[in-house]
Short mmCIF file of C-alpha atoms (C1' of nucleotides) in Angstrom, two decimals:
data_model
loop_
_atom_site.label_atom_id
_atom_site.label_comp_id
_atom_site.label_asym_id
_atom_site.label_seq_id
_atom_site.Cartn_x
_atom_site.Cartn_y
_atom_site.Cartn_z
CA MET C 1 28.53 103.34 16.42
CA THR C 2 25.15 103.85 18.02
CA ALA C 3 23.15 101.35 20.05
CA ILE C 4 20.96 100.85 17.00
CA GLY C 5 24.04 100.19 14.89
CA LYS C 6 25.26 97.57 17.32
CA THR C 7 21.89 95.88 17.35
CA ALA C 8 21.68 95.69 13.57
CA ARG C 9 25.19 94.27 13.39
CA THR C 10 24.35 91.68 15.99
CA GLN C 11 21.17 90.77 14.14
CA ARG C 12 23.10 90.23 10.92
CA ALA C 13 25.53 87.97 12.76
CA VAL C 14 22.68 85.95 14.26
CA GLU C 15 21.03 85.60 10.85
CA ARG C 16 24.28 84.46 9.34
CA ALA C 17 24.69 81.90 12.11
CA CYS C 18 21.20 80.56 11.45
CA HIS C 19 21.81 80.38 7.72
CA GLU C 20 25.21 78.68 7.93
CA GLY C 21 24.18 76.57 10.91
CA ALA C 22 21.16 75.18 9.05
CA LYS C 23 23.43 74.26 6.17
CA LEU C 24 25.89 72.44 8.40
CA PHE C 25 23.24 70.77 10.57
CA SER C 26 21.28 69.53 7.57
CA GLU C 27 24.35 68.19 5.78
CA LYS C 28 26.32 66.67 8.65
CA GLY C 29 23.83 66.44 11.49
CA TYR C 30 23.58 68.53 14.65
CA SER C 31 25.95 66.60 16.86
CA GLU C 32 28.52 66.01 14.12
CA THR C 33 28.78 69.79 13.68
CA THR C 34 31.19 71.49 16.08
CA THR C 35 30.96 74.99 17.46
CA ARG C 36 34.34 75.61 15.80
CA GLU C 37 32.81 74.84 12.39
CA LEU C 38 29.84 77.06 13.15
CA ALA C 39 32.16 79.87 14.18
CA ALA C 40 34.35 79.41 11.08
CA ALA C 41 31.26 79.68 8.86
CA MET C 42 30.56 83.02 10.60
CA ASP C 43 34.20 84.10 10.09
CA VAL C 44 34.91 84.29 13.81
CA THR C 45 36.55 81.98 16.31
CA ASN C 46 34.96 79.50 18.67
CA GLY C 47 34.72 81.83 21.64
CA THR C 48 32.88 84.50 19.68
CA PHE C 49 30.06 82.10 18.85
CA TYR C 50 29.12 82.27 22.53
CA TYR C 51 28.78 86.02 22.38
CA TYR C 52 25.76 85.48 20.10
CA PHE C 53 24.26 82.27 21.46
CA PRO C 54 24.21 80.90 24.99
CA SER C 55 24.71 77.38 23.62
CA LYS C 56 24.86 75.33 20.45
CA GLU C 57 21.43 73.94 21.28
CA ASP C 58 20.02 77.44 21.33
CA LEU C 59 21.07 77.97 17.71
CA LEU C 60 19.24 74.78 16.77
CA ARG C 61 16.13 75.98 18.59
CA GLN C 62 16.26 79.28 16.72
CA ILE C 63 16.57 77.56 13.33
CA CYS C 64 13.63 75.23 14.06
CA GLU C 65 11.49 78.09 15.35
CA ASP C 66 12.15 80.22 12.25
CA ALA C 67 11.48 77.32 9.86
CA LEU C 68 8.11 76.57 11.47
CA ALA C 69 7.13 80.23 11.51
CA GLU C 70 8.05 80.50 7.83
CA ILE C 71 6.05 77.51 6.59
CA THR C 72 3.06 78.28 8.80
CA ALA C 73 2.90 81.83 7.44
CA ALA C 74 3.39 80.70 3.83
CA VAL C 75 0.67 78.05 3.92
CA THR C 76 -1.74 80.24 5.86
CA LYS C 77 -1.37 82.95 3.25
CA ALA C 78 -1.63 80.49 0.34
CA VAL C 79 -4.96 79.03 1.42
CA ASP C 80 -6.35 82.41 2.39
CA GLY C 81 -7.78 83.23 -1.03
CA ALA C 82 -8.72 79.67 -2.03
CA GLU C 83 -12.01 79.35 -3.86
CA SER C 84 -12.83 75.80 -2.84
CA GLY C 85 -11.66 72.93 -0.66
CA LEU C 86 -9.78 71.38 -3.57
CA ASP C 87 -8.19 74.68 -4.46
CA ALA C 88 -7.01 75.10 -0.88
CA VAL C 89 -5.43 71.63 -0.90
CA THR C 90 -3.68 72.43 -4.17
CA GLN C 91 -2.38 75.76 -2.89
CA MET C 92 -1.22 74.18 0.35
CA ILE C 93 0.79 71.51 -1.47
CA HIS C 94 2.47 74.09 -3.69
CA SER C 95 3.21 76.42 -0.82
CA HIS C 96 4.59 73.66 1.44
CA VAL C 97 6.85 72.21 -1.24
CA ARG C 98 8.05 75.59 -2.45
CA THR C 99 8.96 76.54 1.10
CA ILE C 100 10.85 73.37 2.01
CA VAL C 101 12.83 73.30 -1.21
CA GLU C 102 13.65 77.00 -1.19
CA SER C 103 14.74 76.91 2.46
CA ARG C 104 15.72 73.29 2.42
CA HIS C 105 18.55 73.53 4.93
CA SER C 106 16.46 75.00 7.73
CA HIS C 107 13.48 72.73 7.04
CA THR C 108 15.65 69.64 6.86
CA THR C 109 17.19 70.66 10.16
CA MET C 110 13.78 71.23 11.74
CA LEU C 111 12.39 67.95 10.46
CA THR C 112 15.35 65.71 11.26
CA GLU C 113 17.39 67.29 14.07
CA LEU C 114 14.55 68.30 16.37
CA ARG C 115 15.23 65.33 18.63
CA ALA C 116 18.54 66.83 19.69
CA LEU C 117 16.59 69.49 21.60
CA ASN C 118 15.96 68.94 25.30
CA GLY C 119 13.50 70.10 27.93
CA GLU C 120 11.80 73.43 27.35
CA HIS C 121 13.39 73.88 23.92
CA ARG C 122 11.93 70.58 22.75
CA VAL C 123 8.45 71.25 24.14
CA THR C 124 8.20 74.63 22.42
CA ILE C 125 9.22 73.37 18.98
CA VAL C 126 7.11 70.21 19.13
CA ALA C 127 4.09 72.35 20.02
CA ALA C 128 4.72 74.63 17.03
CA ARG C 129 5.10 71.64 14.73
CA ASP C 130 1.86 70.17 16.06
CA ARG C 131 0.11 73.46 15.35
CA TYR C 132 1.35 73.39 11.77
CA GLU C 133 0.15 69.83 11.28
CA SER C 134 -3.24 70.85 12.67
CA LEU C 135 -3.40 73.53 10.01
CA VAL C 136 -2.81 70.91 7.31
CA ARG C 137 -5.42 68.65 8.87
CA GLU C 138 -8.00 71.46 8.96
CA ILE C 139 -7.46 72.19 5.26
CA LEU C 140 -8.15 68.53 4.48
CA ALA C 141 -11.13 68.52 6.87
CA SER C 142 -12.69 71.43 4.96
CA ALA C 143 -12.20 69.65 1.65
CA LYS C 144 -13.86 66.57 3.09
CA ALA C 145 -16.68 68.64 4.54
CA ASP C 146 -17.56 70.22 1.19
CA GLY C 147 -17.61 66.80 -0.47
CA SER C 148 -14.43 67.24 -2.52
CA LEU C 149 -12.49 64.39 -0.90
CA LYS C 150 -13.59 60.80 -0.47
CA THR C 151 -14.56 59.63 2.99
CA SER C 152 -13.07 56.14 2.67
CA ILE C 153 -9.72 57.38 3.97
CA GLU C 154 -10.22 58.80 7.46
CA LEU C 155 -8.98 62.32 8.20
CA ALA C 156 -6.11 61.39 10.53
CA PRO C 157 -4.41 58.81 8.25
CA LEU C 158 -5.06 61.00 5.20
CA THR C 159 -3.23 63.88 6.90
CA LEU C 160 -0.30 61.63 7.79
CA LEU C 161 -0.08 60.28 4.25
CA LEU C 162 -0.11 63.78 2.77
CA LEU C 163 2.70 64.81 5.12
CA ASN C 164 4.59 61.66 4.08
CA LEU C 165 4.25 62.66 0.44
CA LEU C 166 5.39 66.23 1.13
CA ASN C 167 8.16 65.87 3.67
CA TRP C 168 10.37 63.01 2.45
CA THR C 169 11.23 65.32 -0.46
CA ILE C 170 13.96 66.89 1.72
CA PHE C 171 16.00 63.70 1.36
CA TRP C 172 16.33 63.81 -2.43
CA TYR C 173 15.60 67.31 -3.65
CA ARG C 174 18.61 69.21 -4.96
CA PRO C 175 18.63 72.53 -6.83
CA ASN C 176 19.37 71.96 -10.55
CA MET C 177 18.05 68.41 -10.41
CA GLY C 178 15.85 69.35 -13.36
CA LEU C 179 12.62 69.72 -11.38
CA THR C 180 11.52 72.88 -9.58
CA GLY C 181 9.51 72.91 -6.39
CA ASP C 182 6.39 73.84 -8.31
CA GLU C 183 6.97 71.06 -10.85
CA ILE C 184 7.30 68.57 -8.02
CA ALA C 185 4.17 70.00 -6.39
CA ASP C 186 2.22 69.66 -9.66
CA ARG C 187 2.92 65.94 -9.72
CA MET C 188 2.03 65.61 -6.04
CA VAL C 189 -1.29 67.35 -6.62
CA THR C 190 -2.13 65.01 -9.51
CA LEU C 191 -1.15 61.97 -7.46
CA PHE C 192 -2.80 63.05 -4.23
CA LEU C 193 -6.07 64.08 -5.86
CA ASN C 194 -6.46 61.61 -8.74
CA GLY C 195 -3.94 58.81 -8.18
CA ALA C 196 -1.58 57.12 -10.57
CA VAL C 197 -4.04 54.77 -12.30
CA ASN C 198 -4.57 55.30 -16.00
CA PRO C 199 -8.16 56.54 -16.41
CA ALA C 200 -8.31 55.26 -20.00
CA MET Y 1 32.20 23.84 24.35
CA THR Y 2 32.98 23.05 20.73
CA ALA Y 3 34.11 25.47 18.06
CA ILE Y 4 30.60 25.34 16.66
CA GLY Y 5 29.21 26.23 20.07
CA LYS Y 6 31.47 29.24 20.31
CA THR Y 7 30.46 30.40 16.88
CA ALA Y 8 26.77 30.12 17.65
CA ARG Y 9 27.26 32.04 20.88
CA THR Y 10 29.13 34.77 19.08
CA GLN Y 11 26.44 34.94 16.44
CA ARG Y 12 23.76 35.41 19.09
CA ALA Y 13 25.78 38.21 20.66
CA VAL Y 14 26.16 39.93 17.29
CA GLU Y 15 22.44 39.60 16.62
CA ARG Y 16 21.65 41.05 20.00
CA ALA Y 17 24.00 43.96 19.34
CA CYS Y 18 22.27 44.64 16.02
CA HIS Y 19 18.83 44.47 17.62
CA GLU Y 20 19.62 46.69 20.60
CA GLY Y 21 21.87 48.94 18.56
CA ALA Y 22 19.12 49.62 16.02
CA LYS Y 23 16.79 50.52 18.88
CA LEU Y 24 19.28 52.97 20.38
CA PHE Y 25 20.39 54.45 17.06
CA SER Y 26 16.82 55.00 15.88
CA GLU Y 27 15.70 56.57 19.15
CA LYS Y 28 18.70 58.71 20.06
CA GLY Y 29 20.73 58.88 16.87
CA TYR Y 30 24.01 57.19 16.01
CA SER Y 31 26.41 59.73 17.41
CA GLU Y 32 24.39 60.36 20.57
CA THR Y 33 24.65 56.65 21.38
CA THR Y 34 27.83 55.63 23.22
CA THR Y 35 29.63 52.32 22.99
CA ARG Y 36 29.06 52.05 26.74
CA GLU Y 37 25.29 52.16 26.18
CA LEU Y 38 25.56 49.62 23.40
CA ALA Y 39 27.57 47.33 25.63
CA ALA Y 40 25.12 47.75 28.54
CA ALA Y 41 22.25 46.74 26.24
CA MET Y 42 24.23 43.57 25.48
CA ASP Y 43 24.88 43.01 29.21
CA VAL Y 44 28.64 43.37 28.84
CA THR Y 45 31.10 46.18 29.45
CA ASN Y 46 32.55 48.65 27.01
CA GLY Y 47 35.69 46.68 26.22
CA THR Y 48 33.74 43.55 25.32
CA PHE Y 49 31.86 45.39 22.60
CA TYR Y 50 35.14 45.52 20.68
CA TYR Y 51 35.49 41.76 20.82
CA TYR Y 52 32.45 41.56 18.54
CA PHE Y 53 32.86 44.66 16.37
CA PRO Y 54 36.01 46.43 15.18
CA SER Y 55 34.27 49.78 15.62
CA LYS Y 56 30.96 51.45 16.41
CA GLU Y 57 30.64 52.35 12.75
CA ASP Y 58 30.90 48.71 11.81
CA LEU Y 59 27.79 47.92 13.88
CA LEU Y 60 25.93 50.64 12.01
CA ARG Y 61 27.05 49.20 8.68
CA GLN Y 62 25.82 45.76 9.72
CA ILE Y 63 22.40 47.08 10.74
CA CYS Y 64 21.98 48.98 7.45
CA GLU Y 65 23.11 46.00 5.41
CA ASP Y 66 20.68 43.65 7.14
CA ALA Y 67 17.76 46.07 6.80
CA LEU Y 68 18.33 46.47 3.06
CA ALA Y 69 18.71 42.73 2.55
CA GLU Y 70 15.47 42.17 4.47
CA ILE Y 71 13.31 44.63 2.54
CA THR Y 72 14.79 43.67 -0.83
CA ALA Y 73 14.01 39.99 -0.18
CA ALA Y 74 10.51 40.74 1.14
CA VAL Y 75 9.48 42.91 -1.80
CA THR Y 76 11.09 40.62 -4.37
CA LYS Y 77 9.11 37.71 -2.98
CA ALA Y 78 5.88 39.71 -2.73
CA VAL Y 79 5.84 40.75 -6.38
CA ASP Y 80 6.97 37.33 -7.56
CA GLY Y 81 3.47 35.89 -7.91
CA ALA Y 82 1.72 39.10 -8.94
CA GLU Y 83 -0.91 38.68 -11.65
CA SER Y 84 -0.70 42.17 -13.12
CA GLY Y 85 1.22 45.41 -12.94
CA LEU Y 86 -1.33 46.88 -10.55
CA ASP Y 87 -1.26 43.78 -8.38
CA ALA Y 88 2.51 43.99 -8.17
CA VAL Y 89 2.34 47.64 -7.08
CA THR Y 90 -0.21 46.74 -4.42
CA GLN Y 91 1.86 43.83 -3.13
CA MET Y 92 4.99 45.96 -3.09
CA ILE Y 93 3.34 48.69 -1.00
CA HIS Y 94 2.06 46.15 1.51
CA SER Y 95 5.35 44.34 1.73
CA HIS Y 96 7.41 47.54 2.09
CA VAL Y 97 5.20 48.99 4.81
CA ARG Y 98 4.87 45.72 6.70
CA THR Y 99 8.66 45.38 6.71
CA ILE Y 100 9.49 48.89 7.88
CA VAL Y 101 6.91 48.89 10.65
CA GLU Y 102 7.72 45.38 11.87
CA SER Y 103 11.47 46.10 11.90
CA ARG Y 104 11.10 49.80 12.42
CA HIS Y 105 14.25 50.31 14.47
CA SER Y 106 16.62 48.89 11.88
CA HIS Y 107 14.85 50.55 8.95
CA THR Y 108 14.73 53.91 10.69
CA THR Y 109 18.45 53.54 11.37
CA MET Y 110 19.18 52.64 7.76
CA LEU Y 111 17.07 55.48 6.38
CA THR Y 112 18.21 58.24 8.73
CA GLU Y 113 21.68 57.36 10.10
CA LEU Y 114 23.31 56.22 6.86
CA ARG Y 115 25.15 59.52 6.54
CA ALA Y 116 27.24 58.68 9.61
CA LEU Y 117 28.99 56.00 7.53
CA ASN Y 118 32.27 56.92 5.83
CA GLY Y 119 34.33 55.71 2.91
CA GLU Y 120 33.90 52.10 1.84
CA HIS Y 121 31.11 51.50 4.35
CA ARG Y 122 29.10 54.35 2.89
CA VAL Y 123 29.63 53.32 -0.72
CA THR Y 124 28.48 49.75 -0.09
CA ILE Y 125 25.26 50.72 1.67
CA VAL Y 126 24.34 53.49 -0.75
CA ALA Y 127 24.80 51.02 -3.62
CA ALA Y 128 22.46 48.52 -1.94
CA ARG Y 129 19.89 51.22 -1.31
CA ASP Y 130 20.10 52.32 -4.93
CA ARG Y 131 19.52 48.72 -6.02
CA TYR Y 132 16.40 48.54 -3.85
CA GLU Y 133 15.07 51.78 -5.30
CA SER Y 134 15.70 50.42 -8.79
CA LEU Y 135 13.55 47.44 -7.89
CA VAL Y 136 10.71 49.76 -6.91
CA ARG Y 137 11.18 51.75 -10.11
CA GLU Y 138 11.08 48.59 -12.24
CA ILE Y 139 7.79 47.53 -10.64
CA LEU Y 140 6.30 50.90 -11.53
CA ALA Y 141 7.82 50.72 -15.02
CA SER Y 142 6.07 47.40 -15.63
CA ALA Y 143 2.75 48.81 -14.47
CA LYS Y 144 3.21 51.73 -16.83
CA ALA Y 145 4.23 49.43 -19.66
CA ASP Y 146 1.07 47.34 -19.40
CA GLY Y 147 -1.06 50.48 -19.39
CA SER Y 148 -2.16 50.31 -15.76
CA LEU Y 149 -0.59 53.60 -14.70
CA LYS Y 150 -1.01 56.99 -16.31
CA THR Y 151 1.84 58.42 -18.31
CA SER Y 152 1.34 62.02 -17.24
CA ILE Y 153 3.63 61.51 -14.24
CA GLU Y 154 7.07 60.46 -15.48
CA LEU Y 155 8.64 57.31 -14.07
CA ALA Y 156 11.44 58.95 -12.07
CA PRO Y 157 9.28 61.46 -10.15
CA LEU Y 158 6.56 58.85 -9.68
CA THR Y 159 9.09 56.54 -8.04
CA LEU Y 160 10.33 59.31 -5.77
CA LEU Y 161 6.80 60.24 -4.75
CA LEU Y 162 5.92 56.64 -3.95
CA LEU Y 163 9.03 56.36 -1.78
CA ASN Y 164 8.02 59.62 -0.08
CA LEU Y 165 4.63 58.13 0.72
CA LEU Y 166 6.13 54.91 2.04
CA ASN Y 167 9.20 56.01 3.95
CA TRP Y 168 8.14 59.01 6.04
CA THR Y 169 5.94 56.54 7.95
CA ILE Y 170 8.94 55.70 10.15
CA PHE Y 171 8.62 59.11 11.80
CA TRP Y 172 5.11 58.60 13.16
CA TYR Y 173 4.31 54.90 13.22
CA ARG Y 174 4.12 53.36 16.68
CA PRO Y 175 2.87 49.88 17.61
CA ASN Y 176 -0.56 50.09 19.24
CA MET Y 177 -1.33 53.37 17.53
CA GLY Y 178 -4.56 51.76 16.35
CA LEU Y 179 -3.43 51.12 12.79
CA THR Y 180 -1.48 48.07 11.62
CA GLY Y 181 1.06 48.11 8.84
CA ASP Y 182 -1.43 46.47 6.47
CA GLU Y 183 -4.14 48.97 7.40
CA ILE Y 184 -1.75 51.82 6.63
CA ALA Y 185 -0.76 50.10 3.38
CA ASP Y 186 -4.43 49.73 2.37
CA ARG Y 187 -4.88 53.48 2.61
CA MET Y 188 -1.66 54.10 0.72
CA VAL Y 189 -2.77 51.81 -2.10
CA THR Y 190 -6.11 53.61 -2.38
CA LEU Y 191 -4.39 56.99 -2.37
CA PHE Y 192 -1.55 56.06 -4.71
CA LEU Y 193 -3.76 54.33 -7.27
CA ASN Y 194 -7.00 56.34 -7.15
CA GLY Y 195 -6.26 59.54 -5.24
CA ALA Y 196 -8.23 61.28 -2.53
CA VAL Y 197 -10.85 62.98 -4.69
CA ASN Y 198 -14.45 61.93 -4.14
CA PRO Y 199 -15.54 60.10 -7.32
CA ALA Y 200 -19.19 60.93 -6.67
"C1'" DG T 1 32.87 92.36 19.87
"C1'" DT T 2 36.61 89.40 19.06
"C1'" DC T 3 40.54 87.05 20.43
"C1'" DT T 4 43.60 83.27 22.77
"C1'" DA T 5 43.94 79.93 26.03
"C1'" DT T 6 42.18 76.49 28.68
"C1'" DA T 7 39.14 74.27 31.96
"C1'" DG T 8 36.35 70.34 32.24
"C1'" DT T 9 34.08 66.48 30.45
"C1'" DG T 10 33.08 62.37 28.02
"C1'" DG T 11 33.62 59.07 24.41
"C1'" DG T 12 36.08 55.64 21.05
"C1'" DA T 13 39.26 52.46 21.23
"C1'" DT T 14 43.20 49.54 23.23
"C1'" DA T 15 46.10 46.77 26.68
"C1'" DG T 16 46.56 43.16 29.36
"C1'" DA T 17 44.88 40.30 33.35
"C1'" DC T 18 41.91 36.48 34.22
"C1'" DG N 1 35.11 35.82 26.13
"C1'" DT N 2 34.84 39.24 29.58
"C1'" DC N 3 36.77 42.32 32.70
"C1'" DT N 4 39.19 46.73 34.52
"C1'" DA N 5 41.90 50.45 33.62
"C1'" DT N 6 43.28 53.93 30.88
"C1'" DC N 7 45.09 56.40 26.83
"C1'" DC N 8 44.12 59.95 23.84
"C1'" DC N 9 41.57 62.96 21.65
"C1'" DA N 10 37.83 66.26 20.53
"C1'" DC N 11 34.42 68.99 21.91
"C1'" DT N 12 31.41 72.51 24.66
"C1'" DA N 13 31.80 76.22 27.20
"C1'" DT N 14 34.21 79.81 30.01
"C1'" DA N 15 37.84 83.33 31.52
"C1'" DG N 16 40.04 87.22 30.78
"C1'" DA N 17 42.99 90.21 27.76
"C1'" DC N 18 42.54 93.61 24.18
#
DNA sequence: GTCTATAGTGGGATAGAC
DNA sequence: GTCTATCCCACTATAGAC
């Protein structure tokens, strides 16, 4: 077994920990999940968990970091080729919803368990989340600037309301509920852009 | 001190526990809050907490129960005198948002810490929450039935999206943030009914 | 790299005096 | 009705063998 072999094996173990950890954290909560459960999900015993992570909190930090990197990359790419402000908003909504439903465990963990992080860990993740929300705000700002969106709702509240609409989905979405991420996003786009009032 | 006096005193202590408990649970989380902290917030010691509640979980159940009773009563009353389907939707949004921002600690606790409840406790609260969501759905159903709302978004997803828009507010609303509950609700009504697109 | 064993800590809940 | 004292348990993290 070479050094490279060892590294790859370790990386697989870390990835598995993140995957199973996100599942446990999102279903039971961070502090209701024990390191023994985390270890069992990795098929090792409690002590071995600490070979891969210095602490339980460090696993949480890793999951949050990865989730934010994932959604930031997905949305950045989605709006990259947008033809107009409205198109960018539409692409962003689809990309955001697709990401949080496809990786729902890690995004639920990031969105709801972040407060369990302390000190430096907390500061780093909050900063990354703020950067992502700035990205969303800038997409809306562009759509306002080109005249696509009404000015009667100010940029800051409009951004918050869009994030409301997008994020609470983690609490009810389940695979096989009869609605895909893109189908949910379609309805959000209709509602966010045109509202629910009957135009007839 | 009469029996009535004792009862009233006990009731005040229970109310204080619910008030301070909701604050602690919403800020730190249910399982990160100790019974010693709860007792300190009531100005008693750990042991005394158990004179008022059989368990920590029972305090959580009480807080959730009260929050659901409060919002159900508020919204029921608000839509009672509505003149049309659209008016009822508008009144519901205002009433819901006003309630969750004015009693934000208890509603945050109910919405985010419910999963810490087990067995019978859990079943009771989930049932009450389902009843509240049915109320919201019925208000939207009426507005669809009288032709106010478009049919292109089905009732079930429309209800979920409205609850998305309303509920995520607990994660960012702070008193003195420069926006009152009614000001937030105004923007939600505009967005939910007419959308963000510039009509010009 | 994984194990067993355990140190060390803190919290939920109870007992019993006052 | 409130206190002090404490039981008992579970959990995070570490030590050290293999």
